[in-house]
Tab-separated table of C-alpha atoms in Angstrom:
chain	number	residue	atom	x	y	z
A	4	MET	CA	-22.485	-1.251	1.447
A	5	SER	CA	-22.122	1.599	-1.057
A	6	PHE	CA	-19.131	1.928	-3.355
A	7	VAL	CA	-18.244	5.315	-1.860
A	8	CYS	CA	-18.329	3.832	1.637
A	9	LEU	CA	-16.186	0.936	0.455
A	10	LEU	CA	-13.530	3.315	-0.792
A	11	LEU	CA	-13.620	6.141	1.714
A	12	ALA	CA	-15.903	6.089	4.711
A	13	CYS	CA	-15.157	2.563	5.870
A	14	GLY	CA	-11.479	2.921	6.548
A	15	GLY	CA	-10.256	2.130	3.043
A	16	GLU	CA	-8.483	4.398	0.619
A	17	ALA	CA	-8.161	4.625	-3.125
A	18	GLY	CA	-5.340	2.103	-2.898
A	19	THR	CA	-7.828	-0.715	-2.221
A	20	GLY	CA	-8.915	-0.565	-5.884
A	21	LEU	CA	-7.380	0.439	-9.174
A	22	VAL	CA	-6.283	4.061	-9.502
A	23	TYR	CA	-5.767	5.947	-12.744
A	24	TYR	CA	-5.410	9.692	-13.339
A	25	GLU	CA	-6.210	12.533	-15.699
A	26	THR	CA	-4.267	15.760	-16.013
A	27	TYR	CA	-7.433	17.869	-15.769
A	28	ASP	CA	-11.121	17.463	-14.984
A	29	PRO	CA	-13.205	15.952	-17.800
A	30	ARG	CA	-15.544	18.363	-19.523
A	31	SER	CA	-18.554	16.098	-19.017
A	32	LEU	CA	-19.457	12.409	-18.873
A	33	ASP	CA	-22.028	12.841	-21.641
A	34	PRO	CA	-20.681	11.190	-24.817
A	35	ALA	CA	-22.356	13.857	-26.946
A	36	LEU	CA	-20.019	16.430	-25.387
A	37	SER	CA	-16.815	14.431	-25.768
A	38	THR	CA	-14.205	16.748	-27.287
A	39	ASP	CA	-11.002	15.990	-25.354
A	40	VAL	CA	-8.978	13.019	-24.138
A	41	PRO	CA	-9.970	13.017	-20.423
A	42	THR	CA	-13.666	13.179	-21.343
A	43	GLY	CA	-13.223	10.497	-24.001
A	44	GLU	CA	-11.386	8.158	-21.651
A	45	MET	CA	-14.032	8.477	-18.940
A	46	VAL	CA	-16.879	8.010	-21.432
A	47	THR	CA	-15.178	4.794	-22.567
A	48	LEU	CA	-15.425	3.370	-19.039
A	49	VAL	CA	-19.174	3.928	-18.686
A	50	PHE	CA	-20.446	3.524	-22.252
A	51	ASP	CA	-20.115	1.298	-25.312
A	52	GLY	CA	-20.235	2.023	-29.006
A	53	LEU	CA	-21.376	-0.331	-31.707
A	54	THR	CA	-17.668	-0.988	-32.274
A	55	GLN	CA	-14.604	-0.425	-30.115
A	56	PHE	CA	-10.803	-0.530	-30.142
A	57	ASP	CA	-8.553	-2.859	-28.194
A	58	PRO	CA	-5.313	-1.543	-26.594
A	59	ASN	CA	-3.412	-2.204	-29.838
A	60	GLY	CA	-5.884	-0.209	-31.912
A	61	ARG	CA	-7.624	-3.160	-33.577
A	62	LEU	CA	-11.314	-2.645	-34.336
A	63	ILE	CA	-13.400	-5.225	-32.478
A	64	PRO	CA	-17.133	-5.756	-31.927
A	65	GLY	CA	-18.863	-3.667	-29.288
A	66	LEU	CA	-22.624	-3.484	-28.853
A	67	ALA	CA	-22.814	-4.822	-32.403
A	68	ASP	CA	-21.498	-8.370	-32.582
A	69	ARG	CA	-21.300	-8.246	-36.386
A	70	TRP	CA	-21.811	-5.906	-39.326
A	71	ARG	CA	-21.552	-5.861	-43.080
A	72	ALA	CA	-20.913	-3.264	-45.765
A	73	GLU	CA	-23.238	-2.972	-48.741
A	74	ARG	CA	-23.208	-0.905	-51.934
A	75	SER	CA	-19.399	-0.789	-51.894
A	76	GLY	CA	-19.306	0.881	-48.502
A	77	GLN	CA	-22.199	3.328	-48.727
A	78	ARG	CA	-24.616	1.288	-46.594
A	79	TYR	CA	-23.795	-0.615	-43.409
A	80	VAL	CA	-25.950	-2.966	-41.358
A	81	PHE	CA	-25.044	-3.539	-37.695
A	82	HIS	CA	-26.561	-6.366	-35.648
A	83	LEU	CA	-26.839	-5.815	-31.878
A	84	ARG	CA	-25.637	-8.490	-29.515
A	85	PRO	CA	-28.519	-9.939	-27.479
A	86	GLY	CA	-29.137	-9.434	-23.782
A	87	VAL	CA	-27.374	-6.090	-23.264
A	88	THR	CA	-28.814	-3.830	-20.562
A	89	PHE	CA	-28.110	-0.307	-19.407
A	90	HIS	CA	-26.901	0.214	-15.847
A	91	ASP	CA	-30.476	1.073	-14.807
A	92	GLY	CA	-31.742	-2.307	-16.056
A	93	ARG	CA	-33.266	-1.127	-19.346
A	94	ARG	CA	-32.748	-3.455	-22.306
A	95	LEU	CA	-30.766	-2.075	-25.244
A	96	VAL	CA	-32.697	-2.011	-28.523
A	97	ALA	CA	-31.936	-0.677	-31.990
A	98	ALA	CA	-34.146	2.379	-31.443
A	99	ASP	CA	-31.658	3.511	-28.778
A	100	VAL	CA	-28.953	3.688	-31.445
A	101	LYS	CA	-31.017	5.917	-33.716
A	102	ALA	CA	-32.140	8.154	-30.856
A	103	THR	CA	-28.551	8.493	-29.626
A	104	TYR	CA	-27.204	9.543	-33.012
A	105	LEU	CA	-30.026	11.967	-33.715
A	106	ARG	CA	-29.384	13.542	-30.316
A	107	VAL	CA	-25.702	14.031	-31.161
A	108	LEU	CA	-26.530	15.487	-34.564
A	109	ASP	CA	-29.222	17.806	-33.180
A	110	PRO	CA	-27.867	21.396	-33.226
A	111	ALA	CA	-29.541	21.923	-29.841
A	112	THR	CA	-27.073	19.483	-28.249
A	113	ARG	CA	-24.217	21.921	-29.004
A	114	GLY	CA	-20.547	21.600	-28.275
A	115	GLY	CA	-19.624	18.045	-29.266
A	116	ARG	CA	-17.385	16.695	-32.017
A	117	VAL	CA	-20.057	15.411	-34.351
A	118	TRP	CA	-17.873	14.617	-37.376
A	119	PRO	CA	-17.834	10.805	-36.839
A	120	LEU	CA	-21.612	10.764	-37.459
A	121	GLN	CA	-21.790	13.372	-40.204
A	122	PRO	CA	-21.165	10.845	-43.024
A	123	ILE	CA	-24.673	9.497	-42.297
A	124	ALA	CA	-27.265	10.860	-44.744
A	125	GLY	CA	-29.347	12.619	-42.081
A	126	ALA	CA	-32.231	11.133	-40.107
A	127	GLU	CA	-33.409	9.242	-43.189
A	128	GLY	CA	-29.993	7.585	-43.326
A	129	ILE	CA	-30.646	5.698	-40.057
A	130	GLU	CA	-33.032	2.743	-40.415
A	131	VAL	CA	-34.126	0.685	-37.405
A	132	LEU	CA	-34.564	-2.980	-38.358
A	133	GLY	CA	-36.693	-4.281	-35.522
A	134	ASP	CA	-35.107	-4.354	-32.057
A	135	THR	CA	-31.887	-6.044	-33.056
A	136	ALA	CA	-30.347	-4.283	-36.066
A	137	VAL	CA	-29.792	-0.841	-37.520
A	138	ALA	CA	-28.724	0.240	-41.007
A	139	PHE	CA	-26.871	3.390	-42.009
A	140	THR	CA	-26.869	4.954	-45.457
A	141	LEU	CA	-23.959	7.330	-45.984
A	142	THR	CA	-23.726	10.336	-48.270
A	143	GLU	CA	-20.837	8.575	-50.043
A	144	PRO	CA	-18.873	5.329	-49.608
A	145	LEU	CA	-16.569	5.370	-46.576
A	146	ALA	CA	-14.530	2.259	-45.745
A	147	VAL	CA	-13.437	3.516	-42.297
A	148	PHE	CA	-16.994	4.274	-41.100
A	149	PRO	CA	-17.078	1.337	-38.615
A	150	LYS	CA	-14.025	2.890	-36.921
A	151	PHE	CA	-15.877	6.185	-36.573
A	152	LEU	CA	-18.528	4.376	-34.527
A	153	ALA	CA	-15.908	3.413	-31.933
A	154	MET	CA	-15.388	7.103	-31.100
A	155	PRO	CA	-16.724	8.259	-27.695
A	156	VAL	CA	-19.274	10.596	-29.287
A	157	ALA	CA	-20.922	7.553	-30.915
A	158	SER	CA	-21.446	5.754	-27.587
A	159	ILE	CA	-25.043	4.623	-27.055
A	160	VAL	CA	-27.096	6.316	-24.327
A	161	PRO	CA	-30.631	5.662	-22.962
A	162	VAL	CA	-32.530	8.492	-24.678
A	163	PRO	CA	-34.254	10.516	-23.285
A	164	VAL	CA	-31.557	11.412	-20.795
A	165	ALA	CA	-31.904	13.225	-17.485
A	166	ALA	CA	-30.973	16.886	-17.208
A	167	ASP	CA	-27.887	16.026	-15.145
A	168	PHE	CA	-26.816	13.147	-17.432
A	169	GLY	CA	-23.324	14.608	-17.958
A	170	GLN	CA	-22.743	14.516	-14.195
A	171	ARG	CA	-24.538	11.225	-13.426
A	172	PRO	CA	-24.274	9.069	-16.556
A	173	VAL	CA	-25.960	5.741	-17.264
A	174	GLY	CA	-24.479	3.517	-19.951
A	175	THR	CA	-23.933	-0.131	-20.840
A	176	GLY	CA	-20.170	-0.145	-20.184
A	177	PRO	CA	-17.960	-2.178	-17.852
A	178	TRP	CA	-17.929	0.477	-15.102
A	179	ARG	CA	-20.876	2.110	-13.360
A	180	PHE	CA	-20.569	5.740	-12.344
A	181	ALA	CA	-20.430	6.216	-8.555
A	182	ALA	CA	-19.240	9.732	-7.673
A	183	TRP	CA	-17.421	12.792	-9.020
A	184	ARG	CA	-15.655	15.380	-6.885
A	185	HIS	CA	-14.685	17.956	-9.477
A	186	ASP	CA	-10.963	18.676	-9.869
A	187	ASP	CA	-10.274	15.916	-7.350
A	188	GLU	CA	-11.405	12.452	-8.453
A	189	LEU	CA	-14.030	10.301	-10.165
A	190	GLN	CA	-15.147	6.939	-8.803
A	191	PHE	CA	-16.489	3.935	-10.678
A	192	ALA	CA	-17.796	0.536	-9.559
A	193	ARG	CA	-17.596	-2.739	-11.449
A	194	ASN	CA	-20.634	-3.579	-13.583
A	195	PRO	CA	-21.273	-7.232	-12.625
A	196	ASP	CA	-23.706	-7.638	-15.542
A	197	TYR	CA	-21.390	-6.391	-18.258
A	198	TRP	CA	-21.949	-8.251	-21.528
A	199	GLY	CA	-18.199	-8.566	-22.090
A	200	GLY	CA	-17.583	-10.049	-18.648
A	201	ALA	CA	-17.346	-8.087	-15.412
A	202	PRO	CA	-14.068	-6.236	-14.744
A	203	LEU	CA	-11.644	-8.197	-12.580
A	204	ALA	CA	-11.332	-5.352	-10.048
A	205	GLU	CA	-14.121	-4.104	-7.802
A	206	SER	CA	-13.495	-0.397	-8.254
A	207	LEU	CA	-11.640	2.203	-10.287
A	208	THR	CA	-10.762	5.687	-9.030
A	209	VAL	CA	-9.543	8.358	-11.446
A	210	ARG	CA	-7.664	11.182	-9.735
A	211	ILE	CA	-6.964	14.621	-11.200
A	212	VAL	CA	-3.181	15.091	-10.980
A	213	PRO	CA	-1.888	17.833	-13.307
A	214	GLU	CA	1.806	17.860	-12.375
A	215	PRO	CA	3.959	15.058	-13.899
A	216	PHE	CA	6.454	14.909	-11.039
A	217	THR	CA	3.610	14.707	-8.535
A	218	ARG	CA	2.270	11.752	-10.508
A	219	GLY	CA	5.659	10.065	-10.257
A	220	ALA	CA	5.772	10.520	-6.493
A	221	GLU	CA	2.192	9.296	-6.068
A	222	PHE	CA	2.944	6.263	-8.206
A	223	LEU	CA	6.020	5.350	-6.151
A	224	ALA	CA	3.940	5.723	-2.987
A	225	GLY	CA	1.454	3.189	-4.359
A	226	ARG	CA	-1.336	5.720	-4.819
A	227	LEU	CA	-1.483	5.338	-8.624
A	228	SER	CA	-1.676	2.043	-10.503
A	229	VAL	CA	0.118	3.341	-13.617
A	230	ALA	CA	1.989	6.494	-14.627
A	231	GLU	CA	3.430	7.905	-17.824
A	232	ILE	CA	7.150	8.642	-17.553
A	233	PRO	CA	8.189	12.226	-18.451
A	234	PHE	CA	10.734	12.384	-21.267
A	235	GLY	CA	13.301	13.987	-18.992
A	236	GLU	CA	12.962	11.134	-16.481
A	237	THR	CA	13.448	8.318	-19.006
A	238	ALA	CA	16.998	7.305	-18.055
A	239	LYS	CA	16.250	7.478	-14.324
A	240	TRP	CA	13.270	5.138	-14.527
A	241	GLU	CA	15.035	2.770	-16.908
A	242	ALA	CA	17.895	2.473	-14.421
A	243	GLU	CA	15.854	2.230	-11.222
A	244	HIS	CA	12.648	0.400	-12.218
A	245	PRO	CA	13.168	-1.377	-15.549
A	246	ASP	CA	10.810	-4.247	-14.657
A	247	TRP	CA	7.883	-1.871	-14.224
A	248	LEU	CA	8.121	-0.245	-17.639
A	249	GLN	CA	6.123	-0.745	-20.829
A	250	ARG	CA	7.004	0.794	-24.206
A	251	LYS	CA	4.765	1.103	-27.230
A	252	PRO	CA	4.940	3.259	-30.380
A	253	ALA	CA	2.221	5.878	-30.179
A	254	LEU	CA	-0.277	6.759	-32.896
A	255	ARG	CA	1.117	10.270	-32.878
A	256	VAL	CA	3.472	12.298	-35.041
A	257	ILE	CA	5.689	15.274	-34.170
A	258	TYR	CA	6.291	17.604	-37.116
A	259	VAL	CA	6.786	21.173	-38.254
A	260	ALA	CA	4.052	22.390	-40.606
A	261	LEU	CA	5.652	24.428	-43.411
A	262	ASN	CA	3.091	26.864	-44.775
A	263	ASN	CA	3.114	26.028	-48.477
A	264	ARG	CA	1.471	29.379	-49.302
A	265	ARG	CA	3.982	31.716	-47.618
A	266	GLY	CA	7.196	33.199	-48.989
A	267	PRO	CA	10.092	30.840	-49.761
A	268	LEU	CA	8.085	27.876	-48.429
A	269	ARG	CA	5.978	27.920	-51.591
A	270	ASP	CA	8.917	26.212	-53.325
A	271	ALA	CA	9.244	22.456	-52.732
A	272	ARG	CA	13.029	22.763	-53.159
A	273	VAL	CA	13.152	25.038	-50.104
A	274	ARG	CA	11.003	22.659	-48.091
A	275	ARG	CA	13.233	19.716	-49.037
A	276	ALA	CA	16.289	21.785	-48.086
A	277	ILE	CA	14.809	22.368	-44.630
A	278	ASN	CA	14.407	18.605	-44.186
A	279	LEU	CA	17.951	17.934	-45.413
A	280	SER	CA	19.358	20.573	-43.037
A	281	THR	CA	17.836	19.039	-39.907
A	282	ASN	CA	19.638	16.215	-38.134
A	283	VAL	CA	16.515	14.507	-36.849
A	284	PRO	CA	18.201	11.494	-35.163
A	285	GLN	CA	20.454	13.841	-33.196
A	286	ILE	CA	17.540	15.963	-31.968
A	287	LEU	CA	15.507	12.860	-31.180
A	288	ASN	CA	18.278	11.438	-29.017
A	289	SER	CA	19.324	14.648	-27.290
A	290	VAL	CA	15.907	16.213	-26.655
A	291	TRP	CA	13.485	13.260	-26.646
A	292	ASN	CA	15.802	10.718	-24.993
A	293	GLY	CA	15.488	8.491	-28.050
A	294	ARG	CA	11.804	7.845	-27.379
A	295	GLY	CA	10.693	8.005	-30.980
A	296	ILE	CA	10.980	6.604	-34.502
A	297	ALA	CA	12.289	9.003	-37.138
A	298	SER	CA	9.472	9.603	-39.603
A	299	ARG	CA	9.699	9.080	-43.335
A	300	GLY	CA	6.079	9.959	-43.865
A	301	ALA	CA	3.051	10.917	-41.809
A	302	ILE	CA	1.527	7.475	-41.120
A	303	PRO	CA	2.844	5.762	-37.954
A	304	PRO	CA	4.651	2.490	-38.768
A	305	SER	CA	2.256	0.421	-36.652
A	306	LEU	CA	-0.633	1.313	-38.984
A	307	GLY	CA	-1.268	-0.195	-42.393
A	308	GLY	CA	0.273	2.124	-44.958
A	309	GLY	CA	3.086	3.283	-42.696
A	310	ASP	CA	6.517	2.822	-44.265
A	311	THR	CA	9.820	3.077	-42.389
A	312	SER	CA	11.786	1.607	-45.322
A	313	ARG	CA	11.117	4.606	-47.567
A	314	ALA	CA	14.261	6.527	-48.558
A	315	GLY	CA	14.320	9.451	-46.143
A	316	TYR	CA	15.790	12.936	-46.074
A	317	ALA	CA	19.348	12.301	-44.932
A	318	TYR	CA	21.234	15.013	-43.060
A	319	ASP	CA	22.979	16.646	-46.031
A	320	THR	CA	23.699	20.371	-45.760
A	321	ALA	CA	25.615	20.467	-49.061
A	322	THR	CA	22.576	19.296	-51.030
A	323	ALA	CA	20.395	21.616	-48.962
A	324	ARG	CA	22.525	24.631	-49.926
A	325	ARG	CA	22.393	23.614	-53.573
A	326	LEU	CA	18.586	23.396	-53.485
A	327	LEU	CA	18.328	26.772	-51.784
A	328	ALA	CA	20.527	28.335	-54.469
A	329	GLN	CA	18.433	26.737	-57.222
A	330	ALA	CA	15.305	28.194	-55.612
A	331	GLY	CA	16.869	31.676	-55.583
A	332	TYR	CA	18.047	31.807	-51.966
A	333	PRO	CA	21.837	31.289	-52.062
A	334	ASN	CA	22.212	33.334	-48.879
A	335	GLY	CA	19.231	31.838	-47.115
A	336	PHE	CA	16.324	33.862	-45.723
A	337	ALA	CA	14.606	34.859	-42.476
A	338	ILE	CA	11.550	32.977	-41.218
A	339	GLN	CA	9.490	32.404	-38.060
A	340	LEU	CA	8.929	29.135	-36.219
A	341	TRP	CA	5.936	29.177	-33.862
A	342	ARG	CA	5.735	26.808	-30.926
A	343	SER	CA	3.791	26.286	-27.700
A	344	GLY	CA	5.341	28.236	-24.845
A	345	THR	CA	4.179	25.724	-22.229
A	346	ASN	CA	5.706	22.531	-23.631
A	347	VAL	CA	9.308	22.301	-22.446
A	348	GLU	CA	10.341	19.387	-24.676
A	349	LEU	CA	8.898	20.961	-27.826
A	350	GLY	CA	10.597	24.215	-26.878
A	351	ARG	CA	13.947	22.440	-26.903
A	352	VAL	CA	13.099	20.885	-30.278
A	353	ALA	CA	12.421	24.368	-31.679
A	354	GLN	CA	15.783	25.632	-30.433
A	355	ALA	CA	17.589	22.675	-32.000
A	356	VAL	CA	15.872	23.216	-35.366
A	357	GLN	CA	16.722	26.922	-35.176
A	358	ALA	CA	20.419	26.171	-34.592
A	359	GLN	CA	20.669	23.592	-37.372
A	360	LEU	CA	18.901	25.678	-40.023
A	361	ALA	CA	21.237	28.580	-39.245
A	362	ALA	CA	24.079	26.467	-40.646
A	363	VAL	CA	22.594	26.765	-44.148
A	364	GLY	CA	21.669	30.442	-43.854
A	365	ILE	CA	18.014	30.039	-42.800
A	366	ARG	CA	17.574	32.532	-39.968
A	367	VAL	CA	14.792	31.288	-37.705
A	368	GLU	CA	12.989	33.450	-35.160
A	369	VAL	CA	11.258	31.241	-32.577
A	370	VAL	CA	7.863	32.649	-31.567
A	371	ALA	CA	6.472	31.199	-28.322
A	372	ARG	CA	2.756	31.517	-27.615
A	373	ASP	CA	0.265	29.643	-25.482
A	374	ALA	CA	-0.862	26.434	-27.176
A	375	SER	CA	-4.329	27.650	-28.184
A	376	SER	CA	-3.036	30.935	-29.648
A	377	MET	CA	-0.299	29.132	-31.559
A	378	ARG	CA	-2.702	26.614	-33.066
A	379	GLU	CA	-5.190	29.343	-33.914
A	380	ALA	CA	-2.503	31.245	-35.808
A	381	ALA	CA	-1.472	28.064	-37.640
A	382	ARG	CA	-5.102	27.271	-38.513
A	383	ASN	CA	-5.519	30.755	-39.948
A	384	GLY	CA	-2.389	30.444	-42.104
A	385	GLN	CA	-0.552	33.153	-40.163
A	386	THR	CA	2.572	31.117	-39.377
A	387	ASP	CA	5.556	30.289	-41.584
A	388	MET	CA	6.502	27.206	-39.595
A	389	ALA	CA	4.579	25.692	-36.684
A	390	LEU	CA	5.878	22.929	-34.384
A	391	LEU	CA	2.948	20.595	-33.818
A	392	ASP	CA	1.868	17.102	-32.886
A	393	TRP	CA	-1.068	15.092	-34.202
A	394	TRP	CA	-2.785	12.394	-32.144
A	395	ALA	CA	-4.897	9.742	-33.840
A	396	ASP	CA	-8.657	10.076	-33.419
A	397	TYR	CA	-9.068	6.612	-34.911
A	398	PRO	CA	-6.345	4.039	-35.686
A	399	ASP	CA	-6.229	4.150	-39.476
A	400	GLY	CA	-3.909	5.695	-42.038
A	401	ASP	CA	-6.827	7.792	-43.274
A	402	ASN	CA	-6.617	9.810	-40.051
A	403	PHE	CA	-3.063	10.844	-40.986
A	404	LEU	CA	-3.905	11.689	-44.600
A	405	TYR	CA	-7.355	13.206	-45.062
A	406	PRO	CA	-7.187	15.748	-42.177
A	407	LEU	CA	-3.519	16.609	-42.677
A	408	PHE	CA	-3.129	16.758	-46.459
A	409	HIS	CA	-6.475	16.940	-48.279
A	410	SER	CA	-7.237	20.439	-49.548
A	411	ALA	CA	-10.736	20.246	-48.022
A	412	SER	CA	-9.023	20.152	-44.610
A	413	PHE	CA	-7.211	23.494	-44.883
A	414	GLY	CA	-6.771	25.186	-41.496
A	415	PRO	CA	-9.377	24.036	-38.941
A	416	GLY	CA	-9.636	20.622	-40.605
A	417	GLY	CA	-5.992	19.840	-39.724
A	418	ASN	CA	-4.077	20.759	-42.902
A	419	TYR	CA	-1.936	23.465	-41.269
A	420	SER	CA	0.663	23.286	-44.046
A	421	PHE	CA	-1.995	24.248	-46.644
A	422	TYR	CA	-0.591	21.561	-48.898
A	423	SER	CA	-2.701	21.208	-52.032
A	424	ASP	CA	-2.323	18.654	-54.807
A	425	PRO	CA	-5.251	17.496	-56.970
A	426	VAL	CA	-3.717	14.044	-57.473
A	427	THR	CA	-3.301	13.579	-53.733
A	428	ASP	CA	-6.880	14.733	-53.131
A	429	SER	CA	-8.177	12.256	-55.692
A	430	LEU	CA	-6.146	9.328	-54.335
A	431	ILE	CA	-7.284	10.017	-50.767
A	432	LEU	CA	-10.915	9.900	-51.854
A	433	VAL	CA	-10.312	6.659	-53.772
A	434	ALA	CA	-8.726	5.145	-50.646
A	435	ARG	CA	-11.678	6.205	-48.489
A	436	ARG	CA	-14.011	4.298	-50.826
A	437	THR	CA	-11.844	1.165	-51.010
A	438	THR	CA	-13.303	-1.515	-48.738
A	439	ASP	CA	-10.522	-4.089	-49.276
A	440	ASP	CA	-8.049	-3.449	-46.452
A	441	ALA	CA	-4.922	-4.537	-48.329
A	442	ALA	CA	-5.769	-2.431	-51.377
A	443	ARG	CA	-6.638	0.582	-49.223
A	444	GLU	CA	-3.391	0.334	-47.257
A	445	ALA	CA	-1.394	0.101	-50.480
A	446	LEU	CA	-3.041	3.353	-51.538
A	447	TYR	CA	-2.179	4.919	-48.185
A	448	ARG	CA	1.474	4.010	-48.721
A	449	ARG	CA	1.445	5.489	-52.214
A	450	ILE	CA	-0.216	8.720	-51.044
A	451	ASP	CA	2.113	9.092	-48.070
A	452	GLY	CA	5.157	8.676	-50.335
A	453	ARG	CA	3.862	11.246	-52.805
A	454	VAL	CA	3.260	13.806	-50.068
A	455	TYR	CA	6.657	13.085	-48.468
A	456	GLU	CA	8.388	13.914	-51.761
A	457	ALA	CA	6.624	17.309	-51.800
A	458	ALA	CA	7.860	17.973	-48.226
A	459	PRO	CA	4.940	19.998	-46.857
A	460	TRP	CA	6.388	19.362	-43.389
A	461	LEU	CA	9.692	19.185	-41.661
A	462	TYR	CA	9.280	15.509	-40.750
A	463	LEU	CA	10.485	14.678	-37.229
A	464	TRP	CA	9.350	11.493	-35.457
A	465	PHE	CA	6.655	9.205	-34.107
A	466	PRO	CA	6.881	9.171	-30.285
A	467	VAL	CA	7.205	5.982	-28.271
A	468	ASP	CA	5.105	5.924	-25.097
A	469	LEU	CA	6.755	4.824	-21.850
A	470	TRP	CA	4.596	3.947	-18.847
A	471	ALA	CA	5.183	2.272	-15.515
A	472	GLN	CA	2.777	-0.342	-14.179
A	473	HIS	CA	2.898	-0.659	-10.400
A	474	PRO	CA	3.943	-4.150	-9.231
A	475	SER	CA	0.733	-4.340	-7.184
A	476	ILE	CA	-1.351	-4.739	-10.365
A	477	THR	CA	-1.365	-6.939	-13.424
A	478	GLY	CA	-3.196	-7.000	-16.753
A	479	TRP	CA	-2.790	-3.381	-17.853
A	480	GLU	CA	-1.478	-2.520	-21.315
A	481	ILE	CA	-0.598	0.835	-22.880
A	482	PRO	CA	-3.385	1.753	-25.314
A	483	VAL	CA	-2.206	3.154	-28.644
A	484	ILE	CA	-5.525	4.976	-28.995
A	485	PHE	CA	-6.903	7.030	-26.111
A	486	ASN	CA	-10.134	5.004	-25.805
A	487	GLY	CA	-8.505	1.599	-26.197
A	488	GLN	CA	-8.023	0.744	-22.483
A	489	ARG	CA	-11.161	-0.123	-20.517
A	490	TRP	CA	-9.459	-1.609	-17.401
A	491	THR	CA	-11.539	-4.802	-17.523
A	492	THR	CA	-8.550	-7.194	-17.398
A	493	VAL	CA	-6.613	-5.308	-14.706
A	494	ARG	CA	-6.524	-6.560	-11.134
A	495	ARG	CA	-4.545	-6.113	-7.938
A	496	VAL	CA	-2.014	-8.711	-6.869
A	497	SER	CA	0.385	-8.997	-3.978
A	498	ALA	CA	3.204	-6.464	-4.260
A	499	LYS	CA	6.430	-8.051	-5.458
């Protein structure tokens, strides 16, 4: 009996298996074209990387059961676990790893996020060691390189691939692709031969459900296994279904990028005054329903290097006014704050910041644009202030320092504040080369504190995710990183 028949044609419905959702159709199921969260999550079901993340963001072995760093982190050797096969029965060998990475790096592939593999020193930097091991030589030492290989784009595929590979993928992962009805749902069947142990459930359906309140209704009707709770619905769900809820701090930060190259914002005293004039706990509670941790730096507290004990910018308008006067703005100034016009919660945050800065004479004009136009303007340095969020690509403090604050990352690289400090740049590069985890995380903490003192942002908070798990299932856990949940330990139980 086919999987599709099992789910649909034979009298069943999606409710007979596990049911997840995405807010929009994935771009492709080809790892080489993974550029967004829905695509990355679906790739993670079908494929494996040499390494992978667990739901709590810990790096764990994937297709490689062990690896070692050589030359102080400039050369890595990964050993493949034995007996792994692709869904079509082909045995995985080290040559597949090299062919996969060269395919991603080939300009003809086009359109993927290739940066996780760009530290490799070209084709000559990939050395196949028989069938069971592969070595990588990097252009420079990089301690976090094994985490890069857990990214969806680094998932191993059976090269050469068919022309329709992005629509009918074949991987080594826990779920086999079964069907895809675009803008409706994707269907996956358990891989009984999975090297990590077959998933506990027979099937997994992923529906496309864009509207959050529709997701809530579908969840309550038993047609979704899990659902994220909208911020505005927090109190309602906590009152009505507390036993279904899971909370976990996200690897995400909400902030306002202050363009360090524009007008009054060039002066660190002005930027500190903006932080002192904003009552972050009040906005967090009133707008975000308390679902966040006030930030005293850019690194989330659940990552090594994050520091919630650091002395923060207290709400202190008197000191803020004094700093503004010292900087030459005793009567304040006019400035623009750009924000996404489609995000209701962030829109309310912008209004709250506008009202609070007015109390110290900073006259804020809120400029609402669609998300892509707003980010494009911020990338190009055309905004004074931009209300943004940053999601982790990989669970490491480096991902909240190098893209956001190194001068090489100006604009498109992620440094929308155009913060530049040679000491910070140097320390970040030292940290990237430091292979001892404790020493590297101590450097992260030092860098984060130095940047915080310079106030390139208006620091807001780290969100806390809130999800509901339907009582008909067990074994699901909120992933802190988008590709950290593979649904292998989730199964259906009798409804309670």
